[in-house]
Amino acid sequence: MIETVIRKRIEVLTDTALVNRVTSAIDEAGITGWTVTPVQSGKGREGRWREERVMGTDKVLVLTIASQEKAMALAEDLAPILSTHGLLLTMWDVEVIRGDRF
Amino acid sequence: MIETVIRKRIEVLTDTALVNRVTSAIDEAGITGWTVTPVQSGKGREGRWREERVMGTDKVLVLTIASQEKAMALAEDLAPILSTHGLLLTMWDVEVIRGDRF
Amino acid sequence: MIETVIRKRIEVLTDTALVNRVTSAIDEAGITGWTVTPVQSGKGREGRWREERVMGTDKVLVLTIASQEKAMALAEDLAPILSTHGLLLTMWDVEVIRGDRF
Amino acid sequence: MDVTAFQTFTSPVVLFFILGLLAAFARSDLAIPEALAKGMSLYLMAAIGLKGGVAVSKSGLDVTVILALAAGIAASFLLPLIAYAVLKGFGRLDQVNAGAVAAHYGSVSVVTFVTAVEIYELRGTPPGGFMVAVMAAMETPAILTGLLLARSAMKTRQQKTSELLHEVFFNASVVLLLGAFLIGMITGPSGFDDVAPFFEAGFKGVLCLFLLDMGLIAARRIMDTQALTWRLGAIAIALPLVNGLIGTLLGAGIGLDTGSTAALGILCASASYIAVPAAMRLALPEADPGIYLTMSLSITFPFNILVNIGLVATFADALTGRGVGLP
Amino acid sequence: MDVTAFQTFTSPVVLFFILGLLAAFARSDLAIPEALAKGMSLYLMAAIGLKGGVAVSKSGLDVTVILALAAGIAASFLLPLIAYAVLKGFGRLDQVNAGAVAAHYGSVSVVTFVTAVEIYELRGTPPGGFMVAVMAAMETPAILTGLLLARSAMKTRQQKTSELLHEVFFNASVVLLLGAFLIGMITGPSGFDDVAPFFEAGFKGVLCLFLLDMGLIAARRIMDTQALTWRLGAIAIALPLVNGLIGTLLGAGIGLDTGSTAALGILCASASYIAVPAAMRLALPEADPGIYLTMSLSITFPFNILVNIGLVATFADALTGRGVGLP
Amino acid sequence: MDVTAFQTFTSPVVLFFILGLLAAFARSDLAIPEALAKGMSLYLMAAIGLKGGVAVSKSGLDVTVILALAAGIAASFLLPLIAYAVLKGFGRLDQVNAGAVAAHYGSVSVVTFVTAVEIYELRGTPPGGFMVAVMAAMETPAILTGLLLARSAMKTRQQKTSELLHEVFFNASVVLLLGAFLIGMITGPSGFDDVAPFFEAGFKGVLCLFLLDMGLIAARRIMDTQALTWRLGAIAIALPLVNGLIGTLLGAGIGLDTGSTAALGILCASASYIAVPAAMRLALPEADPGIYLTMSLSITFPFNILVNIGLVATFADALTGRGVGLP
Ligand SMILES: Nc1ncnc2c1ncn2[C@@H]1O[C@H](COP(=O)(O)O)[C@@H](O)[C@H]1O
Ligand SMILES: Nc1ncnc2c1ncn2[C@@H]1O[C@H](COP(=O)(O)O)[C@@H](O)[C@H]1O
Ligand SMILES: Nc1ncnc2c1ncn2[C@@H]1O[C@H](COP(=O)(O)O)[C@@H](O)[C@H]1O
Ligand code: NA
Ligand code: NA
Ligand code: NA
């Protein structure tokens, strides 16, 4: 049987304009990597956004796998801009294989 | 230390044609928002679908963060069309920051 | 109240070139289906990859819902190529409705 | 007919379609990005709409146009009835699936029409510009007939009728085709000149790449499908033959020129694979897309492109006396 | 003026914009894929840059060009001051939102400029090629003024100034416009001939599809918004009128020809909806995009396309004596 | 040579490439959407294939063509041997990475070829149409040599050979290039006329935007990479020089005209960055893409575009006696 370990998976929904800020926070937290996936549309307190990507208001989802401790450091670091910049952060426990990488 | 609270994350895989039905169910459940992410291809009981997006049979993933109670209301509301319309719904607990928003 | 059951959700980040290998492993594990979602960019031990999709080095995320047992069989099957081929596998428990399908 | 068939197979447009089919059968990884395929189909609809509108702004609307519109709408309403009977009887489909498939065969395929126009222009029998409006008018009536046929068997929460009608009348292709048609009528030939290098000169080249993609998709679908029986395969060949015949007779009957007669024939012969499947997903979710998409897209569409466009033209020649069409 | 207004509404470019507006209001699902829309805007910027550079390589740079650049930069720096006063006073916005909106109205909209050039060429008063460089130069100064106006009210972690300046000076549209302009100057008319079929012949057609998309987006946004008051709506009409007037006076004052005068007017009248919103997201995240995007994109942009391009032209005619422009 | 070098740097195609390099080095956010970049590369391959096929349908196939094909295939098989020796020795790579990189240098870059053809046409020495077939034939043999060289060091679960051969022979670019080539041969000049406005008139313009993207990608990769040593950088310049020399000698040796000789030279000089990396991901996952992509894409590709296309042409002139090529 292979062995799995528990790590945190963090997903941050962010404006494309802010993606560098999020990924550099990940780098600073000492996390090994991150992956950016596209987003199509959404609705929040500011109403719907849909086709505004021509206008530079499109969003992406940044996902990263990290140890509990680094994940909390990242969340701590991003917390102040979460509400001001309309970011959405969720995190949960996942099993990974070869957990020493993260 | 920042404080996190537990919320449900629900993801619904749905035909693009049905996305309005799903998002209005989310709105009706009183959930604050939702986010739509793209999907490329897949395989299910009906076989593979891959390049059929020109044909209006493409799918998307709708994700929403809600309280346990609202999440169950949403699941309840969508349950009848899950099998008839080929939707796929998964939900799990996540930690969020500023949980009062959801 | 609708009834939900617990299943495993597995997500594998993989080079587009290897997606057939991953999906056939899913098929062989007897899992009912899978869904492929796109990925935009990322950073790992090999550095950033961003715009190299013209070059055939783009990645996708393959997600599949399965019973605990089939999920472990899949993880077991993919384990040997995880590090050699730069795959990233995470899995966690989710609630699904109509769990008999999976 | 020999000439037509020959012309079909030396047209780059058709050859790119065949290349797509062969590449998919050889399991090549050749693929056109989704955004591009959608973009090309928007381009083709805008261009065909504009060209039709400009043509009508020159020729004016007359009684022939009204008759052609009426004939097209009637055909779209009624052709699903034949299809339904065959699908339930010979095809052994249940009521819901038979209704869903029937709707596809009453509606039309824009790309089949566009390819036919290209080939008919090469032959010297171009269809009238107003046939674009006929095509747009034929897209949706069949959906209503198909739903009526399937309805009594429907069990799930009903799609609100108003919602469905809205979806049907304001779907992207109807809006773009008719909108561009109107723009063409308003700007006329002089306004069109400005945009002609884009919408006219590029047209056939874009059609080549689009048909390459359609060939890839049609062939991949048929290789992946499990839903198709030989009976359904046979119907997917028979219906375009029969419907093409009916359409051509109808066109000749109301006095259309050769090219427009053939165009009405190919509109009746063609089956929708964009607008109708989208409507069926909403209104008849119990119907199996594996059946209706594979029939319309993987069998009827290639059959029309490779064989039936030529057959219908030959038949229209015979009925109208070739040379009547304005070259 | 009658002629101009009439020409505007028979131009396919404007008609496609109206089609987009109507389709969105009718809640049609017509949509242009994102990648395509981005691609079209890159194409338009490369083409307009190239054409401007080639024109300048023919005419050479002289004192008029320097004056036009100086006038454009000054306008971009100063126009936000007027806008800010109106937005805080009559518009009842707070300091941060007033500063953010003001930055949009000092900057420019590439597509408004491009559409105006098309229409002014039809009228026989084409603007000088150097106006492309003026447009590129006007994109960013307004951002700095807007930030200064909003700054004292900013509470969050400050964007590093160097980072922001970099973003502002190397943003995609400035780089592409100026880069293509330089390439046009280097290659000159002979080098441009090679690529003219792509960048020149296709231009108006691409603009049609792009404006179709802009119409869809502008109308959808205004239907979805909750942030807009009638006061802000009125300002979004008044500012392009006033700024257009100022710009036209400025152009005539420094002795530009009719077409270039009108072009400077429309640059002042237009509001950014790409570069400035992106900068505001970074530098003024507290400002509400629902306000600045809806004003610039859903009100000012359509008003400029449908009405103001014609008004500014008429005014420029009067000020410069029509016929001065080289047809 | 002066003339060639000068022409290279006033060609808009090359200038857009330089713009891309500079924009990326300045850390601008300019980017071409992925779908568009893929679409442009499909367009370029379809167009170059068609044009080659049409040219061959005019000139016919003769012994020269057979010789050129044989020479190209032999070069693709054998050039990796030289590369491998240098990479292991001077470059200090291990067996697996040396094999992987060697495969890239035996194969070809479609865009380098296409750019060279544009520039050679400007010089009055256009290569023969059959060189497109030579290019398609040279894409894959090198992959086999590279794998043989690396194989004994491979540890992981072997890719099934049949699977790999399939991937290699039916990969998208081979299928599209050869398919379009055959279509061009079948339809000939008359069939091509229909689609020429799209595939011919737009060609250089699309190439401009594509090279803009390539410049952005090449520069960003070299800024992000950590894998590159100065030894490998030097090899990435030396190999195209040596291979270009060998290819030109080969072309002159089998009696090709000036343009085709230079084209064979640049095919040998160019390194793959699409087909081969994809194959290596499958077959040699242990090899580091950071090495092979950075070398082929960020060093060899720009070197070929900016310098080597001109050098090879000059050398081909000398060997064949300029003026032999049909202008
Ligand atoms: N900790 C991480 N969290 C999320 N994605 C990651 C992480 N590490 C690596 N990745 C992704 O996996 C890819 C390959 O990683 P690597 O094998 O380390 O080069 C990267 O390009 C990222 O997209
Ligand atoms: N409850 C939610 N679940 C999922 N996504 C959300 C939720 N609320 C907001 N979002 C996303 O976050 C974006 C910004 O939200 P807001 O800050 O509320 O305007 C929205 O446009 C949505 O895409
Ligand atoms: N076990 C699964 N895991 C992930 N996605 C699935 C699974 N089963 C089905 N799907 C997705 O749901 C779609 C519809 O499935 P079905 O209703 O079985 O045809 C498929 O095309 C897949 O994209
Ligand atoms: Na039909
Ligand atoms: Na302005
Ligand atoms: Na080579």
PDB file of N, CA and C in Angstrom, chain E residues 221-272:
ATOM      1  N   ARG E 221     -23.589  44.881 -19.045  1.00  0.00           N
ATOM      2  CA  ARG E 221     -23.128  45.498 -17.810  1.00  0.00           C
ATOM      3  C   ARG E 221     -24.179  46.438 -17.241  1.00  0.00           C
ATOM      4  N   ILE E 222     -24.799  47.225 -18.115  1.00  0.00           N
ATOM      5  CA  ILE E 222     -25.754  48.198 -17.588  1.00  0.00           C
ATOM      6  C   ILE E 222     -27.011  47.497 -17.058  1.00  0.00           C
ATOM      7  N   MET E 223     -27.320  46.325 -17.622  1.00  0.00           N
ATOM      8  CA  MET E 223     -28.466  45.585 -17.099  1.00  0.00           C
ATOM      9  C   MET E 223     -28.154  44.941 -15.753  1.00  0.00           C
ATOM     10  N   ASP E 224     -26.883  44.597 -15.533  1.00  0.00           N
ATOM     11  CA  ASP E 224     -26.519  43.899 -14.293  1.00  0.00           C
ATOM     12  C   ASP E 224     -26.171  44.847 -13.150  1.00  0.00           C
ATOM     13  N   THR E 225     -25.898  46.105 -13.459  1.00  0.00           N
ATOM     14  CA  THR E 225     -25.324  46.978 -12.452  1.00  0.00           C
ATOM     15  C   THR E 225     -26.352  47.445 -11.426  1.00  0.00           C
ATOM     16  N   GLN E 226     -25.849  47.712 -10.232  1.00  0.00           N
ATOM     17  CA  GLN E 226     -26.706  48.336  -9.225  1.00  0.00           C
ATOM     18  C   GLN E 226     -26.088  49.659  -8.762  1.00  0.00           C
ATOM     19  N   ALA E 227     -24.859  49.913  -9.237  1.00  0.00           N
ATOM     20  CA  ALA E 227     -24.089  50.997  -8.638  1.00  0.00           C
ATOM     21  C   ALA E 227     -24.405  52.370  -9.221  1.00  0.00           C
ATOM     22  N   LEU E 228     -25.180  52.426 -10.302  1.00  0.00           N
ATOM     23  CA  LEU E 228     -25.279  53.680 -11.044  1.00  0.00           C
ATOM     24  C   LEU E 228     -26.465  54.534 -10.603  1.00  0.00           C
ATOM     25  N   THR E 229     -26.188  55.813 -10.288  1.00  0.00           N
ATOM     26  CA  THR E 229     -27.267  56.768 -10.001  1.00  0.00           C
ATOM     27  C   THR E 229     -27.550  57.582 -11.260  1.00  0.00           C
ATOM     28  N   TRP E 230     -28.676  58.309 -11.272  1.00  0.00           N
ATOM     29  CA  TRP E 230     -28.952  59.142 -12.461  1.00  0.00           C
ATOM     30  C   TRP E 230     -27.940  60.260 -12.578  1.00  0.00           C
ATOM     31  N   ARG E 231     -27.434  60.729 -11.434  1.00  0.00           N
ATOM     32  CA  ARG E 231     -26.432  61.781 -11.474  1.00  0.00           C
ATOM     33  C   ARG E 231     -25.177  61.312 -12.207  1.00  0.00           C
ATOM     34  N   LEU E 232     -24.751  60.090 -11.885  1.00  0.00           N
ATOM     35  CA  LEU E 232     -23.545  59.579 -12.542  1.00  0.00           C
ATOM     36  C   LEU E 232     -23.808  59.343 -14.031  1.00  0.00           C
ATOM     37  N   GLY E 233     -25.016  58.859 -14.353  1.00  0.00           N
ATOM     38  CA  GLY E 233     -25.369  58.669 -15.762  1.00  0.00           C
ATOM     39  C   GLY E 233     -25.284  59.984 -16.527  1.00  0.00           C
ATOM     40  N   ALA E 234     -25.789  61.054 -15.922  1.00  0.00           N
ATOM     41  CA  ALA E 234     -25.759  62.356 -16.595  1.00  0.00           C
ATOM     42  C   ALA E 234     -24.313  62.821 -16.796  1.00  0.00           C
ATOM     43  N   ILE E 235     -23.470  62.600 -15.779  1.00  0.00           N
ATOM     44  CA  ILE E 235     -22.065  62.999 -15.912  1.00  0.00           C
ATOM     45  C   ILE E 235     -21.374  62.227 -17.027  1.00  0.00           C
ATOM     46  N   ALA E 236     -21.758  60.952 -17.175  1.00  0.00           N
ATOM     47  CA  ALA E 236     -21.121  60.113 -18.198  1.00  0.00           C
ATOM     48  C   ALA E 236     -21.489  60.565 -19.611  1.00  0.00           C
ATOM     49  N   ILE E 237     -22.514  61.404 -19.731  1.00  0.00           N
ATOM     50  CA  ILE E 237     -22.845  62.021 -21.025  1.00  0.00           C
ATOM     51  C   ILE E 237     -22.210  63.404 -21.116  1.00  0.00           C
ATOM     52  N   ALA E 238     -22.237  64.120 -19.987  1.00  0.00           N
ATOM     53  CA  ALA E 238     -21.754  65.501 -20.018  1.00  0.00           C
ATOM     54  C   ALA E 238     -20.239  65.562 -20.232  1.00  0.00           C
ATOM     55  N   LEU E 239     -19.494  64.663 -19.559  1.00  0.00           N
ATOM     56  CA  LEU E 239     -18.040  64.746 -19.658  1.00  0.00           C
ATOM     57  C   LEU E 239     -17.530  64.581 -21.092  1.00  0.00           C
ATOM     58  N   PRO E 240     -18.008  63.595 -21.852  1.00  0.00           N
ATOM     59  CA  PRO E 240     -17.501  63.504 -23.231  1.00  0.00           C
ATOM     60  C   PRO E 240     -17.881  64.728 -24.071  1.00  0.00           C
ATOM     61  N   LEU E 241     -19.020  65.324 -23.769  1.00  0.00           N
ATOM     62  CA  LEU E 241     -19.374  66.542 -24.508  1.00  0.00           C
ATOM     63  C   LEU E 241     -18.376  67.653 -24.196  1.00  0.00           C
ATOM     64  N   VAL E 242     -18.169  67.900 -22.903  1.00  0.00           N
ATOM     65  CA  VAL E 242     -17.269  68.982 -22.498  1.00  0.00           C
ATOM     66  C   VAL E 242     -15.831  68.693 -22.926  1.00  0.00           C
ATOM     67  N   ASN E 243     -15.362  67.495 -22.631  1.00  0.00           N
ATOM     68  CA  ASN E 243     -13.984  67.162 -22.983  1.00  0.00           C
ATOM     69  C   ASN E 243     -13.776  67.189 -24.495  1.00  0.00           C
ATOM     70  N   GLY E 244     -14.786  66.746 -25.233  1.00  0.00           N
ATOM     71  CA  GLY E 244     -14.679  66.772 -26.692  1.00  0.00           C
ATOM     72  C   GLY E 244     -14.530  68.206 -27.193  1.00  0.00           C
ATOM     73  N   LEU E 245     -15.290  69.087 -26.574  1.00  0.00           N
ATOM     74  CA  LEU E 245     -15.212  70.506 -26.926  1.00  0.00           C
ATOM     75  C   LEU E 245     -13.818  71.051 -26.644  1.00  0.00           C
ATOM     76  N   ILE E 246     -13.327  70.785 -25.457  1.00  0.00           N
ATOM     77  CA  ILE E 246     -11.999  71.265 -25.070  1.00  0.00           C
ATOM     78  C   ILE E 246     -10.939  70.740 -26.028  1.00  0.00           C
ATOM     79  N   GLY E 247     -11.021  69.447 -26.325  1.00  0.00           N
ATOM     80  CA  GLY E 247     -10.013  68.848 -27.199  1.00  0.00           C
ATOM     81  C   GLY E 247     -10.049  69.447 -28.592  1.00  0.00           C
ATOM     82  N   THR E 248     -11.248  69.694 -29.082  1.00  0.00           N
ATOM     83  CA  THR E 248     -11.352  70.250 -30.432  1.00  0.00           C
ATOM     84  C   THR E 248     -10.793  71.674 -30.459  1.00  0.00           C
ATOM     85  N   LEU E 249     -11.124  72.453 -29.430  1.00  0.00           N
ATOM     86  CA  LEU E 249     -10.566  73.810 -29.339  1.00  0.00           C
ATOM     87  C   LEU E 249      -9.041  73.763 -29.292  1.00  0.00           C
ATOM     88  N   LEU E 250      -8.533  72.852 -28.507  1.00  0.00           N
ATOM     89  CA  LEU E 250      -7.090  72.691 -28.374  1.00  0.00           C
ATOM     90  C   LEU E 250      -6.472  72.364 -29.724  1.00  0.00           C
ATOM     91  N   GLY E 251      -7.083  71.419 -30.440  1.00  0.00           N
ATOM     92  CA  GLY E 251      -6.543  70.998 -31.738  1.00  0.00           C
ATOM     93  C   GLY E 251      -6.540  72.153 -32.729  1.00  0.00           C
ATOM     94  N   ALA E 252      -7.672  72.861 -32.781  1.00  0.00           N
ATOM     95  CA  ALA E 252      -7.737  73.992 -33.704  1.00  0.00           C
ATOM     96  C   ALA E 252      -6.741  75.062 -33.272  1.00  0.00           C
ATOM     97  N   GLY E 253      -6.616  75.239 -31.951  1.00  0.00           N
ATOM     98  CA  GLY E 253      -5.713  76.260 -31.435  1.00  0.00           C
ATOM     99  C   GLY E 253      -4.260  76.046 -31.837  1.00  0.00           C
ATOM    100  N   ILE E 254      -3.815  74.793 -31.868  1.00  0.00           N
ATOM    101  CA  ILE E 254      -2.412  74.553 -32.231  1.00  0.00           C
ATOM    102  C   ILE E 254      -2.266  74.325 -33.731  1.00  0.00           C
ATOM    103  N   GLY E 255      -3.362  74.568 -34.469  1.00  0.00           N
ATOM    104  CA  GLY E 255      -3.249  74.572 -35.924  1.00  0.00           C
ATOM    105  C   GLY E 255      -3.302  73.220 -36.606  1.00  0.00           C
ATOM    106  N   LEU E 256      -3.940  72.226 -35.982  1.00  0.00           N
ATOM    107  CA  LEU E 256      -4.082  70.927 -36.641  1.00  0.00           C
ATOM    108  C   LEU E 256      -5.084  71.024 -37.781  1.00  0.00           C
ATOM    109  N   ASP E 257      -4.980  70.098 -38.730  1.00  0.00           N
ATOM    110  CA  ASP E 257      -5.970  70.027 -39.805  1.00  0.00           C
ATOM    111  C   ASP E 257      -7.305  69.532 -39.249  1.00  0.00           C
ATOM    112  N   THR E 258      -8.358  69.614 -40.050  1.00  0.00           N
ATOM    113  CA  THR E 258      -9.704  69.273 -39.574  1.00  0.00           C
ATOM    114  C   THR E 258      -9.777  67.881 -38.940  1.00  0.00           C
ATOM    115  N   GLY E 259      -9.253  66.887 -39.666  1.00  0.00           N
ATOM    116  CA  GLY E 259      -9.360  65.510 -39.178  1.00  0.00           C
ATOM    117  C   GLY E 259      -8.604  65.309 -37.874  1.00  0.00           C
ATOM    118  N   SER E 260      -7.411  65.840 -37.790  1.00  0.00           N
ATOM    119  CA  SER E 260      -6.620  65.669 -36.568  1.00  0.00           C
ATOM    120  C   SER E 260      -7.234  66.438 -35.411  1.00  0.00           C
ATOM    121  N   THR E 261      -7.830  67.591 -35.708  1.00  0.00           N
ATOM    122  CA  THR E 261      -8.525  68.347 -34.665  1.00  0.00           C
ATOM    123  C   THR E 261      -9.675  67.522 -34.083  1.00  0.00           C
ATOM    124  N   ALA E 262     -10.473  66.949 -34.982  1.00  0.00           N
ATOM    125  CA  ALA E 262     -11.580  66.122 -34.508  1.00  0.00           C
ATOM    126  C   ALA E 262     -11.052  64.913 -33.739  1.00  0.00           C
ATOM    127  N   ALA E 263      -9.947  64.352 -34.221  1.00  0.00           N
ATOM    128  CA  ALA E 263      -9.396  63.177 -33.539  1.00  0.00           C
ATOM    129  C   ALA E 263      -8.934  63.542 -32.134  1.00  0.00           C
ATOM    130  N   LEU E 264      -8.294  64.694 -31.971  1.00  0.00           N
ATOM    131  CA  LEU E 264      -7.888  65.107 -30.627  1.00  0.00           C
ATOM    132  C   LEU E 264      -9.127  65.324 -29.762  1.00  0.00           C
ATOM    133  N   GLY E 265     -10.177  65.894 -30.375  1.00  0.00           N
ATOM    134  CA  GLY E 265     -11.425  66.068 -29.641  1.00  0.00           C
ATOM    135  C   GLY E 265     -11.966  64.739 -29.140  1.00  0.00           C
ATOM    136  N   ILE E 266     -11.995  63.760 -30.005  1.00  0.00           N
ATOM    137  CA  ILE E 266     -12.602  62.480 -29.601  1.00  0.00           C
ATOM    138  C   ILE E 266     -11.693  61.742 -28.619  1.00  0.00           C
ATOM    139  N   LEU E 267     -10.380  61.943 -28.709  1.00  0.00           N
ATOM    140  CA  LEU E 267      -9.492  61.343 -27.702  1.00  0.00           C
ATOM    141  C   LEU E 267      -9.796  61.927 -26.322  1.00  0.00           C
ATOM    142  N   CYS E 268      -9.965  63.243 -26.263  1.00  0.00           N
ATOM    143  CA  CYS E 268     -10.306  63.855 -24.978  1.00  0.00           C
ATOM    144  C   CYS E 268     -11.684  63.384 -24.504  1.00  0.00           C
ATOM    145  N   ALA E 269     -12.611  63.231 -25.439  1.00  0.00           N
ATOM    146  CA  ALA E 269     -13.974  62.853 -25.091  1.00  0.00           C
ATOM    147  C   ALA E 269     -14.080  61.408 -24.618  1.00  0.00           C
ATOM    148  N   SER E 270     -13.180  60.548 -25.105  1.00  0.00           N
ATOM    149  CA  SER E 270     -13.321  59.121 -24.821  1.00  0.00           C
ATOM    150  C   SER E 270     -12.800  58.782 -23.427  1.00  0.00           C
ATOM    151  N   ALA E 271     -13.288  57.693 -22.886  1.00  0.00           N
ATOM    152  CA  ALA E 271     -12.861  57.244 -21.554  1.00  0.00           C
ATOM    153  C   ALA E 271     -12.303  55.836 -21.653  1.00  0.00           C
ATOM    154  N   SER E 272     -11.239  55.574 -20.950  1.00  0.00           N
ATOM    155  CA  SER E 272     -10.593  54.260 -20.976  1.00  0.00           C
ATOM    156  C   SER E 272     -11.472  53.205 -20.317  1.00  0.00           C
TER     157      SER E 272
END
